[in-house]
Amino acid sequence: MIQNKAGIHVRPSGVIMNEVSPYEGKVILKKEDVEVELTSIMALLSLGLVQGDKITIHIEGPDENKKAEKLVELFQHNFDYPGRESG
């Protein structure tokens, strides 16, 4: 379940994709009836994940369990980025 108050926006998506990008296998994310392969930040953002959303992670490739654990940790993480100051 997504824990971040602001959902999975651009900054957390970057952190998540840094974990996914070098992976030699396939990572598929599903929210309700929408499924995407995580190949880019745009693919992840297209799910519009908000706090409380439940997702399914499907991984095919080396060390699937280890990668799944890391991704679950990231999706459940409460990212606390400071707000931008105007001026």
XYZ file of N, CA and C in Angstrom, residues 7-47:
123
model
N 1.633 10.756 -2.358
C 1.587 9.726 -3.387
C 2.958 9.516 -4.015
N 2.960 8.816 -5.122
C 4.216 8.573 -5.844
C 4.297 9.604 -6.970
N 4.890 10.729 -6.649
C 5.055 11.810 -7.622
C 6.454 11.708 -8.233
N 6.919 12.755 -8.872
C 8.167 12.699 -9.639
C 9.384 12.332 -8.784
N 9.544 12.948 -7.627
C 10.752 12.679 -6.834
C 10.817 11.240 -6.335
N 9.758 10.698 -5.704
C 9.832 9.286 -5.311
C 9.936 8.356 -6.523
N 9.324 8.737 -7.632
C 9.425 7.926 -8.841
C 10.872 7.800 -9.289
N 11.629 8.880 -9.172
C 13.045 8.842 -9.524
C 13.816 7.873 -8.654
N 13.524 7.875 -7.351
C 14.190 6.951 -6.425
C 13.840 5.505 -6.794
N 12.565 5.269 -7.048
C 12.114 3.920 -7.396
C 12.736 3.468 -8.712
N 12.757 4.341 -9.703
C 13.322 3.956 -11.006
C 14.833 3.757 -10.932
N 15.511 4.434 -10.021
C 16.948 4.179 -9.827
C 17.174 2.754 -9.344
N 16.231 2.212 -8.622
C 16.306 0.826 -8.169
C 15.947 -0.144 -9.294
N 14.981 0.229 -10.119
C 14.480 -0.662 -11.178
C 15.365 -0.645 -12.424
N 15.857 0.516 -12.816
C 16.560 0.676 -14.099
C 17.697 -0.307 -14.352
N 18.589 -0.544 -13.398
C 19.694 -1.456 -13.696
C 19.294 -2.944 -13.635
N 18.073 -3.232 -13.203
C 17.647 -4.619 -13.043
C 17.537 -5.304 -14.398
N 18.078 -6.505 -14.489
C 18.118 -7.235 -15.759
C 16.830 -7.978 -16.070
N 15.909 -8.002 -15.127
C 14.639 -8.683 -15.342
C 13.537 -7.708 -15.712
N 12.317 -8.168 -15.539
C 11.134 -7.383 -15.873
C 10.369 -7.091 -14.587
N 9.942 -5.835 -14.426
C 9.151 -5.421 -13.272
C 7.831 -4.874 -13.791
N 6.743 -5.489 -13.334
C 5.405 -5.080 -13.758
C 4.631 -4.645 -12.526
N 3.976 -3.505 -12.640
C 3.173 -2.958 -11.555
C 1.723 -2.952 -11.990
N 0.841 -3.327 -11.079
C -0.584 -3.348 -11.394
C -1.348 -2.617 -10.302
N -2.211 -1.704 -10.727
C -3.137 -1.000 -9.839
C -4.524 -1.227 -10.403
N -5.350 -1.910 -9.640
C -6.691 -2.282 -10.087
C -6.579 -3.038 -11.405
N -7.121 -2.497 -12.490
C -7.075 -3.217 -13.764
C -6.062 -2.631 -14.748
N -5.194 -1.741 -14.252
C -4.168 -1.121 -15.100
C -2.816 -1.730 -14.751
N -2.102 -2.149 -15.779
C -0.808 -2.796 -15.590
C 0.230 -2.121 -16.477
N 1.405 -1.828 -15.891
C 2.488 -1.233 -16.672
C 3.797 -1.938 -16.361
N 4.653 -2.016 -17.367
C 6.016 -2.476 -17.141
C 6.829 -1.250 -16.759
N 7.570 -1.350 -15.662
C 8.352 -0.204 -15.196
C 9.620 -0.063 -16.024
N 9.505 0.688 -17.083
C 10.638 0.962 -17.957
C 11.039 2.428 -17.920
N 10.191 3.267 -17.291
C 10.481 4.700 -17.232
C 9.680 5.345 -16.106
N 10.092 6.537 -15.741
C 9.339 7.302 -14.745
C 7.933 7.566 -15.260
N 7.788 7.846 -16.531
C 6.469 8.129 -17.099
C 5.533 6.934 -16.948
N 6.053 5.727 -17.118
C 5.228 4.528 -16.938
C 4.724 4.461 -15.501
N 5.613 4.743 -14.549
C 5.229 4.721 -13.142
C 4.222 5.825 -12.830
N 4.478 7.034 -13.304
C 3.577 8.156 -13.047
C 2.203 7.948 -13.676
N 2.150 7.189 -14.763
C 0.875 6.971 -15.457
C -0.144 6.245 -14.580
N 0.318 5.570 -13.530
C -0.608 4.895 -12.621
C -1.284 5.863 -11.652
